[in-house]
Amino acid sequence: MQIREAAADDWPRIWPFWHRVVSAGETYTWARDTSEEAARALWTSPPKRVYVVEDETGTLVASAYLTPNYGGPAARVANAGFMVDPDHAGLGYGRALAEHVLTAAKAHGFEAMVFNSVVETNPAVGLWKSLGFTVLGTVPEAFDHPRHGRVGLHIMHKTL
Amino acid sequence: MQIREAAADDWPRIWPFWHRVVSAGETYTWARDTSEEAARALWTSPPKRVYVVEDETGTLVASAYLTPNYGGPAARVANAGFMVDPDHAGLGYGRALAEHVLTAAKAHGFEAMVFNSVVETNPAVGLWKSLGFTVLGTVPEAFDHPRHGRVGLHIMHKTL
């Protein structure tokens, strides 16, 4: 696998699984019918830095963004988003990408990372905990999950 | 006092105290040198709804915005921001505006309100608690306060 910063022409390879994951409505607090143009802005607009994972065949299997979570006096706290193509899930790409982005965040001067809205039923919660994130709190019944009904959104945090 | 939705020509009356408060760097996670153009976008860009308070003399003394805190499956959770002109602080305008906006949020279909980053040394924390908000969690040492050093950012929540 290769993990690198995204190039402009990577977006068309991210969009198919981005759309599939967001339209499923189980893990992201974005509109399920988000257009490709809006999705590209959400995932890649500066100051976001974008990362991608390619597997051994050159297939783009995962992506992440890294960005400040706040501005001004709190600008040293990062935020990031991660997405793995469901057709390539469970193979360790998410964990490898997360480790890469955490290292990059520290290298870029961030001192902590916060996830603002991790759906509590998302299996990724276990990954984040294994990487040292803790749940600071949970917004109760904030997310309308298509299978589980109203579930909470975790705010998760890790010092870098 | 009169509390109403803002008109387009209210912004020049908001900006002077907006700039004063944000440039003080004690309460908002925005750049202290935010330009007027960027400030206007932060405070008023759709889908934000903007409210203002005028005192008995017609002076604009406070403003707030109301907006969804998330999208898609979590779009029923609101976010809001409040600012009172420091020259008119302590006179109850903040509380009156908060009560107005909480009522408006419910009327617009929101089921809860979340503040993502309340500086823990901000006296407004007491106001939010008195209005029924609870601290869901605190991002430790996230905010570099000019007088208090590193302080936490509360995530606060209220069911509407």
XYZ file of C-alpha atoms in Angstrom:
320
model
C 0.000 0.000 0.000
C 1.020 3.578 -0.615
C -0.197 6.528 1.452
C 0.382 9.998 0.040
C -1.091 13.468 -0.234
C -3.833 13.584 -2.832
C -3.364 15.126 -6.252
C -6.104 17.147 -7.931
C -6.949 14.277 -10.264
C -7.546 11.852 -7.381
C -10.995 13.248 -6.608
C -12.849 11.274 -9.322
C -11.455 8.120 -7.687
C -12.624 9.202 -4.211
C -16.113 10.322 -5.193
C -17.625 6.858 -5.999
C -17.050 5.453 -2.512
C -17.583 8.862 -0.870
C -21.040 8.946 -2.424
C -21.739 5.338 -1.525
C -20.778 5.847 2.131
C -22.521 9.194 2.645
C -25.686 8.162 0.823
C -25.953 5.146 3.131
C -26.566 7.668 5.921
C -25.001 5.633 8.705
C -21.739 7.388 9.532
C -21.533 11.005 8.357
C -23.448 14.126 9.313
C -23.731 15.253 5.713
C -26.798 15.192 3.513
C -27.263 11.766 1.976
C -27.877 13.353 -1.432
C -24.796 15.619 -1.319
C -23.809 16.501 -4.885
C -20.376 15.699 -6.244
C -19.499 19.389 -6.339
C -20.524 19.933 -2.715
C -18.765 16.735 -1.674
C -15.544 17.833 -3.267
C -15.730 21.118 -1.357
C -16.495 19.351 1.926
C -13.613 16.926 1.548
C -10.932 18.957 -0.196
C -11.417 22.739 0.190
C -8.415 24.515 1.692
C -7.189 24.615 4.382
C -7.929 20.892 4.239
C -5.032 18.613 3.370
C -6.150 15.430 1.651
C -4.541 12.011 1.828
C -5.195 8.843 -0.139
C -4.298 5.180 0.114
C -3.600 3.055 -2.938
C -3.379 -0.691 -2.651
C -0.788 -2.878 -4.373
C -2.709 -2.739 -7.645
C -2.888 1.059 -7.628
C -6.563 1.135 -6.697
C -7.511 4.111 -4.545
C -9.077 2.463 -1.497
C -9.294 5.162 1.193
C -8.982 8.879 1.796
C -8.729 11.325 4.664
C -8.601 15.042 5.219
C -6.748 16.989 7.880
C -7.739 20.525 8.875
C -7.839 22.854 11.886
C -10.916 22.142 13.996
C -11.065 25.734 15.245
C -9.399 29.018 14.356
C -7.580 31.764 16.174
C -6.587 30.956 19.746
C -7.537 27.277 19.302
C -5.971 26.659 15.899
C -3.557 24.025 17.219
C -6.371 21.490 17.499
C -6.861 19.421 14.359
C -9.867 17.728 12.894
C -9.801 14.909 10.380
C -12.200 12.748 8.422
C -11.558 9.235 7.191
C -13.280 7.085 4.629
C -12.479 3.600 3.349
C -14.072 2.163 0.235
C -16.523 -0.463 1.595
C -15.271 -2.884 -1.075
C -11.849 -2.737 0.578
C -12.867 -2.567 4.243
C -11.364 -4.691 6.990
C -7.916 -4.872 5.429
C -6.150 -2.384 7.679
C -6.235 0.597 5.317
C -8.192 2.736 7.755
C -5.790 2.126 10.609
C -2.707 2.706 8.446
C -4.192 5.934 7.079
C -5.146 7.121 10.556
C -1.631 6.528 11.850
C -0.234 8.384 8.852
C -2.545 11.365 9.340
C -1.898 11.545 13.094
C 1.834 11.704 12.376
C 1.268 14.334 9.695
C -0.904 16.390 12.036
C 1.825 16.485 14.646
C 4.408 17.366 11.993
C 2.218 20.282 10.894
C 2.179 21.655 14.422
C -1.151 20.385 15.707
C -1.168 19.446 19.368
C -4.390 17.472 19.528
C -7.100 16.040 17.290
C -10.847 16.234 17.816
C -13.633 14.405 16.005
C -16.824 16.420 16.473
C -19.459 13.884 15.529
C -18.615 10.189 15.504
C -21.815 8.181 15.202
C -21.750 5.982 18.289
C -22.753 2.865 16.340
C -19.869 3.315 13.863
C -17.401 0.423 14.191
C -14.634 2.999 13.726
C -15.196 4.062 17.348
C -13.180 0.993 18.342
C -10.386 1.931 15.964
C -10.189 5.451 17.377
C -10.062 4.132 20.933
C -7.303 1.703 20.021
C -5.336 4.657 18.642
C -5.657 6.556 21.901
C -8.770 8.633 21.368
C -11.166 9.072 24.264
C -14.844 10.017 24.205
C -15.120 13.487 25.754
C -18.885 13.415 25.602
C -21.859 12.331 23.520
C -24.589 14.463 21.980
C -27.622 12.322 22.811
C -30.040 11.148 20.108
C -28.522 13.552 17.602
C -28.211 11.209 14.593
C -31.107 9.517 12.850
C -29.622 6.171 11.834
C -31.505 4.260 9.121
C -31.292 0.964 11.055
C -30.668 1.883 14.694
C -32.911 4.946 15.003
C -31.758 7.863 17.114
C -28.190 7.387 18.276
C -25.619 9.676 19.843
C -22.689 11.535 18.346
C -19.400 11.149 20.197
C -16.910 13.967 20.527
C -13.547 12.184 20.553
C -10.127 13.593 21.431
C -6.494 12.616 21.357
C -3.444 14.617 22.425
C -0.716 14.413 19.771
C -35.602 46.430 23.883
C -36.539 44.972 20.521
C -35.340 41.570 19.294
C -35.806 40.813 15.609
C -34.267 39.080 12.623
C -31.432 41.107 11.171
C -31.770 43.093 7.962
C -28.937 43.313 5.458
C -28.057 46.834 6.547
C -27.606 45.784 10.188
C -24.162 44.287 9.583
C -22.242 47.613 9.790
C -23.764 48.049 13.250
C -22.685 44.554 14.329
C -19.145 44.675 12.995
C -17.669 47.246 15.444
C -18.382 45.146 18.543
C -17.849 41.882 16.658
C -14.353 43.059 15.833
C -13.726 44.299 19.361
C -14.815 41.017 20.944
C -13.042 38.683 18.525
C -9.827 40.711 18.464
C -9.695 40.485 22.271
C -9.124 36.749 21.754
C -10.830 35.607 24.940
C -14.077 34.006 23.843
C -14.181 32.952 20.186
C -12.241 30.383 18.189
C -11.825 32.729 15.260
C -8.690 34.536 14.180
C -8.223 37.719 16.180
C -7.474 39.619 12.976
C -10.507 38.317 11.076
C -11.362 40.804 8.315
C -14.756 42.437 8.108
C -15.571 40.474 4.953
C -14.656 37.146 6.580
C -16.497 38.114 9.748
C -19.650 38.871 7.831
C -19.462 35.452 6.183
C -18.845 33.701 9.519
C -21.755 35.419 11.215
C -24.336 35.783 8.449
C -23.801 33.344 5.564
C -26.808 31.156 4.830
C -28.121 28.898 6.198
C -27.453 31.079 9.233
C -30.361 33.128 10.528
C -29.236 36.314 12.239
C -30.932 38.108 15.117
C -30.250 41.502 16.657
C -31.226 43.365 19.793
C -31.869 47.100 19.822
C -32.159 48.973 23.096
C -34.737 51.651 23.831
C -32.700 54.245 21.942
C -32.443 52.096 18.817
C -28.792 51.226 19.419
C -27.870 47.752 18.195
C -26.441 46.120 21.319
C -26.273 42.379 20.604
C -26.524 39.805 17.845
C -26.834 36.066 17.413
C -26.913 33.522 14.630
C -28.821 30.270 14.447
C -27.807 27.454 12.112
C -27.772 23.660 11.874
C -24.782 22.242 13.743
C -24.602 19.208 11.465
C -26.134 18.122 8.202
C -27.993 15.130 6.868
C -29.129 12.635 9.499
C -28.227 15.053 12.334
C -29.693 18.238 10.893
C -32.214 18.645 13.718
C -29.447 19.789 16.085
C -28.879 23.543 16.049
C -25.863 25.645 16.746
C -25.892 29.305 17.687
C -23.478 32.099 18.458
C -24.142 35.090 20.648
C -22.365 38.387 21.062
C -23.193 41.415 23.216
C -21.505 44.770 22.708
C -19.166 45.072 25.726
C -20.365 48.661 26.202
C -23.842 47.268 26.875
C -22.950 44.122 28.811
C -24.575 43.058 32.063
C -27.967 44.516 31.223
C -29.752 41.273 30.359
C -29.544 41.573 26.578
C -27.636 38.307 26.241
C -30.164 36.337 28.245
C -33.137 37.883 26.458
C -31.543 37.169 23.077
C -30.694 33.600 24.064
C -34.260 32.924 25.167
C -35.525 34.400 21.889
C -33.188 32.276 19.776
C -33.958 29.085 21.716
C -37.646 29.661 21.045
C -36.932 30.408 17.380
C -34.810 27.273 17.069
C -37.633 25.110 18.348
C -40.104 26.869 16.055
C -37.823 26.108 13.088
C -37.878 22.410 13.933
C -34.630 21.991 15.810
C -34.761 19.476 18.648
C -31.563 20.392 20.473
C -28.814 22.998 20.505
C -25.082 22.379 20.765
C -22.270 24.867 21.373
C -19.065 23.285 20.076
C -16.444 25.430 21.738
C -17.354 27.524 24.767
C -14.175 28.846 26.368
C -14.386 27.521 29.907
C -13.387 30.868 31.431
C -16.161 32.718 29.578
C -18.698 34.104 32.070
C -21.393 33.094 29.573
C -20.951 29.492 30.738
C -23.040 30.425 33.763
C -25.736 31.918 31.568
C -25.923 28.784 29.439
C -26.185 26.583 32.509
C -28.970 28.762 33.906
C -30.825 28.279 30.626
C -30.583 24.502 30.893
C -27.417 23.724 28.962
C -25.110 21.041 30.309
C -21.422 20.501 29.623
C -21.150 17.272 27.622
C -17.379 17.352 27.732
C -14.361 19.636 27.575
C -11.531 19.669 25.043
C -8.562 20.128 27.378
C -6.074 22.961 26.917
C -7.462 23.735 23.482
C -7.717 27.528 23.722
C -4.790 29.875 24.265
C -6.300 32.626 26.416
C -4.364 35.904 26.540
C -4.700 36.162 30.342
C -5.435 32.652 31.591
C -3.152 30.622 29.320
C -4.326 27.261 28.038
C -7.937 26.627 28.954
C -10.507 24.090 27.853
C -13.362 24.340 25.372
C -16.720 23.087 26.602
C -19.157 21.287 24.374
C -22.558 22.310 25.729
C -25.986 20.880 24.945
C -29.635 21.541 25.577
C -32.674 19.601 24.427
C -35.305 21.965 23.015
